[in-house]
Coordinates of C-alpha atoms in Angstrom, one line a residue:
M1 CA 36.7 -27.0 -14.4
F2 CA 39.3 -29.0 -12.2
R3 CA 37.5 -31.6 -10.9
E4 CA 38.9 -32.1 -7.4
G5 CA 41.3 -34.8 -7.9
N6 CA 43.0 -33.0 -10.9
W7 CA 44.7 -30.0 -9.5
H8 CA 48.2 -31.6 -8.8
R9 CA 47.6 -32.5 -12.8
V10 CA 47.6 -28.7 -13.1
L11 CA 50.0 -27.3 -10.6
I12 CA 52.6 -29.7 -12.2
F13 CA 51.6 -29.0 -16.4
L14 CA 52.4 -25.1 -14.8
V15 CA 55.3 -26.0 -13.5
G16 CA 57.0 -27.8 -16.5
L17 CA 55.2 -24.6 -18.8
C18 CA 58.0 -22.3 -16.8
L19 CA 60.6 -24.6 -16.6
L20 CA 60.2 -24.7 -20.4
V21 CA 60.1 -20.9 -21.0
A22 CA 62.8 -20.7 -18.4
G23 CA 65.0 -23.4 -20.8
Y24 CA 64.6 -21.0 -23.5
T25 CA 65.2 -17.8 -22.3
L26 CA 68.8 -19.2 -20.6
A27 CA 69.4 -21.1 -24.2
A28 CA 68.8 -17.6 -25.5
A29 CA 71.0 -15.9 -22.8
Q30 CA 73.8 -18.2 -23.4
E31 CA 75.1 -16.4 -26.6
F32 CA 74.8 -13.3 -25.3
T33 CA 77.0 -12.0 -22.1
L34 CA 77.1 -9.3 -19.9
E35 CA 81.2 -7.7 -20.5
R36 CA 80.9 -4.9 -17.9
V37 CA 78.9 -2.1 -16.5
V38 CA 80.2 1.4 -16.9
D39 CA 78.3 3.2 -14.4
S40 CA 81.5 5.3 -11.7
F41 CA 84.8 6.8 -11.9
E42 CA 86.8 7.2 -9.2
D43 CA 84.4 6.9 -6.2
E44 CA 81.8 9.3 -8.0
T45 CA 78.4 7.4 -8.6
P46 CA 77.1 8.2 -10.7
F47 CA 79.6 9.8 -13.1
F48 CA 77.6 9.9 -16.1
G49 CA 74.7 13.0 -16.7
Y50 CA 72.6 11.2 -19.0
P51 CA 74.6 8.7 -21.6
A52 CA 73.1 9.1 -24.5
Y53 CA 75.2 8.0 -27.3
V54 CA 78.6 5.8 -26.8
A55 CA 81.3 4.7 -30.0
V56 CA 84.3 3.1 -30.4
N57 CA 87.2 5.5 -32.0
P58 CA 88.6 3.1 -35.1
L59 CA 91.5 4.5 -34.7
S60 CA 92.5 4.0 -31.3
G61 CA 90.2 1.8 -30.1
E62 CA 89.0 4.4 -27.3
I63 CA 85.5 4.8 -25.9
L64 CA 83.9 8.2 -26.3
V65 CA 80.4 9.1 -24.4
S66 CA 78.3 11.9 -24.7
D67 CA 77.0 13.2 -21.5
W68 CA 74.5 14.8 -22.3
E69 CA 73.4 16.4 -19.5
K70 CA 77.0 17.3 -18.5
D71 CA 77.6 19.1 -22.0
R72 CA 80.9 17.1 -22.4
L73 CA 82.1 14.4 -24.1
L74 CA 83.8 11.7 -21.8
V75 CA 87.3 9.6 -23.4
F76 CA 88.2 6.2 -22.1
D77 CA 90.5 3.6 -23.1
S78 CA 89.3 -0.1 -23.7
A79 CA 90.2 -0.7 -19.8
W80 CA 87.9 2.3 -18.9
K81 CA 89.8 4.0 -17.7
L82 CA 89.1 8.1 -17.9
I83 CA 91.7 9.8 -20.2
K84 CA 90.2 13.1 -21.5
V85 CA 87.6 15.0 -20.8
V86 CA 86.0 17.7 -23.7
N87 CA 84.3 20.2 -21.9
G88 CA 82.1 23.1 -23.3
L89 CA 80.0 21.3 -25.9
E90 CA 76.0 22.0 -25.7
G91 CA 74.2 19.0 -25.8
P92 CA 76.3 16.3 -26.9
V93 CA 74.1 13.1 -28.8
G94 CA 75.1 11.3 -31.9
I95 CA 79.1 10.7 -32.4
A96 CA 80.5 9.4 -35.9
F97 CA 83.7 9.2 -37.9
S98 CA 85.2 9.6 -40.9
G99 CA 86.5 7.1 -43.8
D100 CA 89.5 7.9 -42.2
G101 CA 88.8 8.2 -38.9
S102 CA 90.8 11.4 -38.8
R103 CA 87.3 13.7 -38.1
I104 CA 84.9 13.1 -35.4
Y105 CA 82.2 14.2 -36.0
V106 CA 79.1 15.0 -33.0
V107 CA 76.1 16.6 -32.5
E108 CA 75.5 19.7 -30.5
Q109 CA 70.8 19.2 -29.8
K110 CA 71.6 22.2 -27.9
A111 CA 73.2 24.2 -31.1
N112 CA 72.0 22.9 -33.3
Q113 CA 75.0 22.1 -34.8
I114 CA 78.0 19.4 -35.8
R115 CA 81.2 19.7 -33.4
V116 CA 84.2 18.5 -35.4
L117 CA 86.8 16.6 -33.5
D118 CA 90.2 15.6 -34.2
G119 CA 90.6 11.7 -34.1
R120 CA 94.2 11.9 -32.3
N121 CA 93.5 14.1 -29.6
Y122 CA 89.9 15.6 -29.2
E123 CA 91.1 18.9 -30.1
V124 CA 87.9 20.8 -32.1
K125 CA 88.6 21.5 -35.8
L126 CA 85.7 23.2 -36.3
T127 CA 82.0 23.5 -36.9
I128 CA 79.9 22.6 -39.7
K129 CA 76.3 24.7 -39.9
P130 CA 75.0 24.1 -43.0
E131 CA 75.1 27.5 -45.1
G132 CA 71.2 27.8 -45.9
L133 CA 69.8 25.8 -43.5
S134 CA 68.4 25.8 -40.4
L135 CA 68.6 22.9 -37.8
K136 CA 66.4 22.6 -34.9
G137 CA 67.7 19.8 -32.4
P138 CA 68.9 17.0 -34.2
R139 CA 70.0 13.9 -32.9
G140 CA 71.5 11.1 -34.7
I141 CA 74.3 10.7 -37.3
W142 CA 76.3 8.7 -39.6
A143 CA 78.9 8.4 -42.2
S144 CA 79.3 6.5 -44.8
G145 CA 80.8 7.1 -48.0
G146 CA 81.8 10.5 -47.8
R147 CA 78.5 11.8 -46.8
L148 CA 77.1 12.8 -43.5
Y149 CA 73.4 11.8 -42.7
L150 CA 72.0 13.6 -39.5
T151 CA 68.5 13.7 -38.1
D152 CA 66.8 16.9 -37.6
T153 CA 64.8 15.5 -35.8
D154 CA 62.9 19.0 -34.3
N155 CA 62.5 19.8 -38.1
S156 CA 61.0 15.5 -38.6
R157 CA 63.7 15.6 -41.8
I158 CA 67.1 13.4 -42.5
V159 CA 69.8 16.1 -43.8
V160 CA 72.3 14.7 -45.7
L161 CA 75.7 15.8 -45.7
D162 CA 79.7 15.7 -47.0
E163 CA 82.2 15.4 -45.3
T164 CA 82.9 19.2 -45.2
G165 CA 79.3 20.0 -44.1
K166 CA 78.3 21.7 -47.2
L167 CA 74.2 19.9 -48.1
L168 CA 73.4 17.3 -50.7
F169 CA 70.2 17.3 -50.1
T170 CA 66.9 17.0 -48.0
F171 CA 64.5 14.6 -47.0
G172 CA 61.0 14.1 -45.2
K173 CA 58.6 16.8 -43.7
E174 CA 56.5 15.9 -40.7
G175 CA 53.2 14.4 -40.8
M176 CA 51.9 10.5 -41.1
G177 CA 53.1 9.4 -44.6
K178 CA 55.1 6.6 -45.8
D179 CA 58.3 9.2 -46.3
E180 CA 57.3 11.1 -43.8
F181 CA 58.4 11.4 -40.4
Y182 CA 57.9 12.7 -36.3
Y183 CA 60.3 13.6 -34.3
P184 CA 63.1 11.3 -35.7
R185 CA 66.5 10.5 -33.5
G186 CA 68.5 8.2 -34.7
I187 CA 70.2 7.0 -38.2
A188 CA 72.6 4.4 -40.3
V189 CA 73.4 3.0 -43.8
D190 CA 73.7 -0.1 -44.8
A191 CA 76.3 -1.4 -47.3
Q192 CA 73.7 -1.4 -49.9
G193 CA 73.5 2.8 -49.3
R194 CA 69.7 1.6 -47.8
I195 CA 69.3 4.5 -45.4
W196 CA 67.6 3.0 -42.9
V197 CA 65.8 6.1 -39.8
A198 CA 64.1 5.4 -36.0
D199 CA 61.5 7.8 -37.0
T200 CA 60.6 7.4 -33.4
V201 CA 57.3 9.0 -32.1
H202 CA 55.7 7.4 -34.7
H203 CA 57.0 3.3 -33.1
L204 CA 58.7 3.0 -36.2
V205 CA 61.5 1.8 -38.1
K206 CA 61.7 3.2 -41.7
V207 CA 64.3 2.1 -44.9
F208 CA 65.1 4.2 -47.9
A209 CA 67.1 4.3 -51.0
P210 CA 70.1 6.1 -50.8
D211 CA 68.3 9.0 -53.1
G212 CA 65.9 8.7 -50.2
S213 CA 63.3 7.3 -51.4
F214 CA 60.8 4.9 -49.1
L215 CA 61.3 1.1 -49.3
F216 CA 59.8 -0.6 -45.8
E217 CA 59.3 0.5 -42.8
F218 CA 58.3 -2.2 -39.1
G219 CA 57.7 -2.5 -35.5
G220 CA 54.3 -0.3 -35.6
E221 CA 52.0 -3.4 -35.7
G222 CA 51.9 -7.1 -35.1
S223 CA 52.6 -8.6 -31.1
E224 CA 53.6 -6.4 -28.2
R225 CA 57.2 -8.1 -28.7
E226 CA 57.4 -6.5 -31.6
R227 CA 55.9 -3.1 -31.5
F228 CA 58.7 -0.5 -30.6
N229 CA 57.9 2.3 -28.1
R230 CA 59.1 5.0 -28.9
S231 CA 62.2 4.1 -31.5
R232 CA 65.6 5.7 -30.9
Y233 CA 69.1 5.2 -31.9
L234 CA 70.1 2.2 -34.2
F235 CA 73.1 0.5 -34.9
I236 CA 74.8 -1.3 -38.3
K237 CA 77.1 -3.9 -37.8
G238 CA 77.3 -6.6 -41.1
E239 CA 74.1 -8.6 -41.4
W240 CA 72.4 -6.8 -38.4
V241 CA 70.8 -4.1 -36.7
F242 CA 70.6 -3.6 -32.9
I243 CA 67.7 -0.7 -32.4
T244 CA 67.0 0.7 -29.1
D245 CA 63.3 0.0 -28.0
Y246 CA 63.5 3.9 -25.7
N247 CA 60.1 2.9 -23.6
N248 CA 60.2 -0.8 -23.6
H249 CA 63.8 -0.6 -21.9
R250 CA 65.6 -3.2 -24.3
V251 CA 67.7 -3.8 -27.7
K252 CA 65.9 -5.4 -30.6
V253 CA 68.1 -7.0 -33.4
Y254 CA 67.3 -7.6 -36.7
D255 CA 68.4 -8.6 -40.2
L256 CA 69.1 -6.5 -42.8
K257 CA 65.1 -7.6 -43.9
G258 CA 63.9 -5.8 -40.9
T259 CA 62.9 -9.8 -39.5
L260 CA 63.0 -10.1 -35.8
H261 CA 65.2 -12.2 -34.4
Y262 CA 66.3 -11.5 -30.8
I263 CA 65.6 -9.1 -28.1
L264 CA 67.9 -7.8 -25.4
G265 CA 66.2 -6.3 -22.2
Q266 CA 63.1 -6.2 -20.8
G267 CA 60.6 -8.9 -22.2
G268 CA 62.3 -10.5 -24.0
D269 CA 65.1 -13.4 -24.8
T270 CA 67.4 -12.3 -22.5
A271 CA 67.8 -11.4 -18.6
F272 CA 69.3 -7.7 -19.2
S273 CA 68.1 -4.6 -17.9
F274 CA 67.9 -1.8 -19.2
S275 CA 65.8 1.4 -18.4
H276 CA 65.0 3.9 -21.3
P277 CA 68.6 3.0 -23.2
E278 CA 69.8 5.7 -25.5
G279 CA 73.0 5.6 -28.2
L280 CA 74.2 1.6 -28.9
W281 CA 78.0 0.7 -31.0
V282 CA 79.3 -2.3 -32.0
D283 CA 82.3 -2.8 -32.7
D284 CA 84.7 -4.6 -34.5
E285 CA 85.1 -7.2 -31.3
G286 CA 81.8 -8.3 -31.2
H287 CA 81.2 -6.1 -28.1
L288 CA 77.6 -4.0 -28.0
L289 CA 77.8 -1.3 -25.8
V290 CA 74.9 0.7 -24.8
A291 CA 74.0 4.0 -22.9
D292 CA 71.5 2.8 -20.8
A293 CA 70.5 6.7 -19.4
G294 CA 67.3 5.5 -17.4
R295 CA 70.1 4.2 -15.1
M296 CA 73.1 6.7 -16.0
R297 CA 75.7 3.5 -17.0
I298 CA 77.2 1.7 -19.8
V299 CA 76.0 -1.5 -20.1
V300 CA 78.8 -3.9 -22.4
I301 CA 77.3 -6.4 -23.9
G302 CA 79.0 -9.8 -25.5
V303 CA 76.8 -10.6 -28.8
F304 CA 80.3 -12.6 -30.3
S305 CA 78.0 -15.0 -32.0
L306 CA 76.5 -12.2 -34.2
I307 CA 79.2 -10.4 -34.9
K308 CA 81.9 -13.1 -35.5
P309 CA 80.2 -16.1 -36.0
E310 CA 83.4 -18.4 -37.2
V311 CA 84.5 -18.1 -34.2
H312 CA 81.5 -19.1 -32.6
L313 CA 80.8 -22.5 -34.4
V314 CA 84.8 -23.1 -33.5
E315 CA 84.3 -22.0 -30.1
L316 CA 80.6 -24.4 -29.8
L317 CA 82.7 -27.5 -31.7
E318 CA 85.7 -27.7 -29.8
E319 CA 83.3 -27.2 -26.4
G320 CA 81.4 -30.3 -28.0
K321 CA 77.8 -28.5 -28.1
I322 CA 76.5 -30.0 -31.6
K323 CA 73.1 -29.9 -30.5
E324 CA 73.9 -26.1 -29.8
F325 CA 76.2 -25.5 -32.9
F326 CA 73.1 -27.2 -35.2
Q327 CA 70.8 -25.1 -33.7
Y328 CA 73.0 -21.8 -33.5
I329 CA 73.6 -22.8 -37.7
E330 CA 70.0 -22.7 -38.6
R331 CA 69.5 -18.7 -36.9
L332 CA 72.2 -17.3 -38.9
P333 CA 71.1 -15.4 -42.1
L334 CA 71.6 -17.2 -45.3
E335 CA 75.0 -15.0 -46.2
E336 CA 76.7 -16.4 -43.2
R337 CA 76.0 -19.8 -44.4
E338 CA 77.7 -19.7 -47.5
K339 CA 81.1 -18.3 -46.7
P340 CA 83.4 -20.8 -46.3
E341 CA 84.4 -20.6 -43.0
T342 CA 81.5 -21.7 -42.3
L343 CA 80.6 -24.5 -44.5
Q344 CA 84.2 -26.0 -43.9
A345 CA 82.8 -25.3 -39.6
L346 CA 79.7 -27.3 -40.9
F347 CA 81.9 -29.8 -42.4
E348 CA 83.7 -30.9 -39.2
A349 CA 81.0 -31.4 -37.1
Y350 CA 79.3 -34.0 -39.7
Q351 CA 83.0 -35.4 -39.8
M352 CA 82.7 -35.7 -35.4
V353 CA 78.9 -36.9 -35.9
G354 CA 79.6 -40.0 -38.7
D355 CA 77.8 -38.0 -41.2
L356 CA 78.8 -38.8 -44.6
E357 CA 75.9 -37.5 -46.5
G358 CA 76.9 -33.8 -44.6
M359 CA 80.0 -34.5 -44.9
I360 CA 80.1 -35.0 -49.3
A361 CA 77.6 -31.9 -49.3
Q362 CA 80.1 -29.7 -47.4
A363 CA 83.0 -30.3 -49.1
E364 CA 80.7 -30.6 -52.8
Q365 CA 79.8 -26.6 -51.3
L366 CA 83.8 -25.6 -50.4
F367 CA 85.1 -26.5 -53.2
L368 CA 83.3 -24.5 -55.3
K369 CA 82.8 -21.1 -52.9
D370 CA 86.8 -21.7 -51.2
P371 CA 89.2 -21.2 -54.4
D372 CA 92.4 -20.8 -52.4
N373 CA 92.2 -24.3 -50.9
R374 CA 90.2 -25.5 -53.8
P375 CA 93.4 -28.9 -54.7
A376 CA 92.4 -29.8 -51.4
W377 CA 88.5 -30.4 -51.3
K378 CA 89.4 -31.8 -55.0
D379 CA 91.3 -34.4 -52.7
K380 CA 89.3 -34.7 -50.4
L381 CA 85.9 -35.0 -52.3
G382 CA 88.0 -37.6 -53.6
E383 CA 87.9 -39.5 -50.8
L384 CA 84.0 -39.1 -49.7
Y385 CA 83.0 -40.8 -52.9
F386 CA 85.3 -43.9 -52.5
Q387 CA 83.7 -43.9 -48.8
K388 CA 80.4 -43.6 -49.8
A389 CA 80.5 -45.9 -52.6
A390 CA 81.5 -48.6 -50.8
S391 CA 79.2 -48.4 -48.3
L392 CA 76.5 -48.5 -51.2
R393 CA 77.9 -51.5 -52.6
E394 CA 77.6 -52.8 -49.7
A395 CA 74.4 -52.1 -49.5
G396 CA 74.2 -54.1 -52.7
R397 CA 73.3 -50.9 -54.3
A398 CA 76.3 -51.7 -57.0
R399 CA 74.8 -49.5 -59.9
E400 CA 75.4 -46.7 -57.4
A401 CA 78.4 -47.7 -56.0
L402 CA 79.8 -47.6 -59.8
S403 CA 78.7 -44.1 -60.1
F404 CA 80.3 -42.8 -57.2
Y405 CA 83.6 -45.1 -57.7
K406 CA 84.0 -43.1 -61.3
K407 CA 83.5 -39.6 -59.2
S408 CA 86.1 -40.4 -56.7
Y409 CA 88.7 -41.3 -59.6
Q410 CA 87.8 -38.6 -61.4
Y411 CA 88.5 -36.1 -58.7
G412 CA 92.0 -37.8 -57.7
Y413 CA 91.7 -40.9 -56.2
R414 CA 93.6 -43.6 -57.6
S415 CA 92.9 -46.4 -55.2
A416 CA 89.1 -46.0 -57.1
L417 CA 90.4 -47.2 -59.8
F418 CA 90.4 -50.9 -59.5
P419 CA 87.1 -51.4 -57.9
Y420 CA 85.6 -49.3 -60.4
L421 CA 86.4 -51.9 -63.1
W422 CA 86.0 -54.7 -61.3
L423 CA 82.5 -53.1 -60.7
S424 CA 81.8 -52.9 -64.2
F425 CA 83.1 -56.3 -65.1
A426 CA 80.9 -57.6 -62.5
L427 CA 77.7 -55.9 -63.2
L428 CA 78.6 -56.3 -67.0
G429 CA 78.5 -60.2 -66.6
G430 CA 75.8 -60.5 -64.1
A431 CA 75.5 -64.0 -63.1
N432 CA 77.4 -64.7 -65.6
S433 CA 80.5 -63.4 -64.6
L434 CA 82.9 -66.5 -63.1
L435 CA 82.3 -68.6 -67.1
I436 CA 83.5 -65.0 -67.9
I437 CA 86.4 -65.1 -66.4
L438 CA 87.7 -67.9 -66.4
A439 CA 87.4 -67.3 -70.9
L440 CA 89.5 -64.2 -70.3
V441 CA 91.8 -65.9 -68.5
F442 CA 91.7 -68.7 -71.4
I443 CA 92.4 -66.3 -73.5
L444 CA 95.2 -64.5 -72.2
L445 CA 97.1 -68.1 -71.5
L446 CA 96.2 -68.6 -75.8
L447 CA 97.7 -65.2 -76.5
I448 CA 100.9 -65.9 -74.5
F449 CA 101.0 -69.4 -75.3
I450 CA 100.9 -68.2 -79.2
R451 CA 103.1 -65.1 -78.3
L452 CA 105.8 -67.4 -76.8
R453 CA 106.2 -70.4 -80.3
I454 CA 106.4 -67.3 -82.6
R455 CA 109.5 -66.4 -80.9
R456 CA 110.7 -69.8 -80.9
Y457 CA 109.9 -70.0 -84.5
R458 CA 111.8 -66.4 -85.5
E459 CA 114.7 -68.0 -83.5
W460 CA 115.3 -71.3 -85.3

């Protein structure tokens, strides 16, 4: 296939290709950082039996881990010091919190029920077993808008309750249809009220309207990168959906349209390693917590660039990473790119590279979308329009310059008035502008002379 003398070229090509791929992986990995691995406590390793789910208490910031194998709920403080163990649970899995955080809902798979704990002291308050409904191996739970959304896994259906446990409705059954499931596990609800379900044995994620009617699905087709092998649990934070791909040993990150953006773990964009990951959670600070069940540990990853993009953008600017800044901006969802904080960061980036057109475009956007600072952006636009007019005038584009001088003055930049009038006059006169100026000066002097004569005549 190759001539004898070409092997060194082939080798160089392959090495270069490997370096290119490695460089891409490294660039993607730099957005996410391994913060902590928790697998032991007081020299007990492994400490967890089978960590099935992990969650963060919104009231205290304490971390909860449901240890399915040892039938207990473990409570850690933010520094991962064990502060409480809730024993006597029967196969705890999914965890959710009421809107005010006063209630913790823990799904007990082996007992086919939901145990309700106090959000402050973790004492058991009550048990929920929906009247007239027989649960079978429930797994995932999500609390939103005064409702509990539960995957009744072994019955292959979704159960929707109010926060007291009263049945509101169910949807789905075992089958191959769009609105049917086969052992669903994870469930979450987005800001639009849409219900996202990990249809585990079908290797899909399905999305439903608030009333349970089917909208769309993803994960079953496409490349190996895009397909699931047992979609397990999912968590929605802002514009992002985090999903554990159980048998592929990875976590996948999608937007709310079901478009894949990142893969963490085996075969993905980053070097993070998982073994059969189960439940996951993302806190308000941008920490992704993963129950890495196969290795009996909790893995904490910083995904700050996704959860707090405005903070990440500022950090990139402070570090002078302009190229990375613009690459990151391109990957942000449209909603994030149009936020005032993002637009301001983009304005500062254009300012750093001296891009006047970019600065004007962002300042115009901020004038419209940042009402709290509109007067300041109006002043800034007046200044920028003046700079634009001056550059156009230097380039010999006088008529375009005139338009920007006018806009500059309209936006309150008073220094633009004189060059605007002068340029208007120059354009009006064209090549005869000098003669017109002399004529005007003569007329002005004549008027002054006449006025003086009239005053002297009156004095007489």
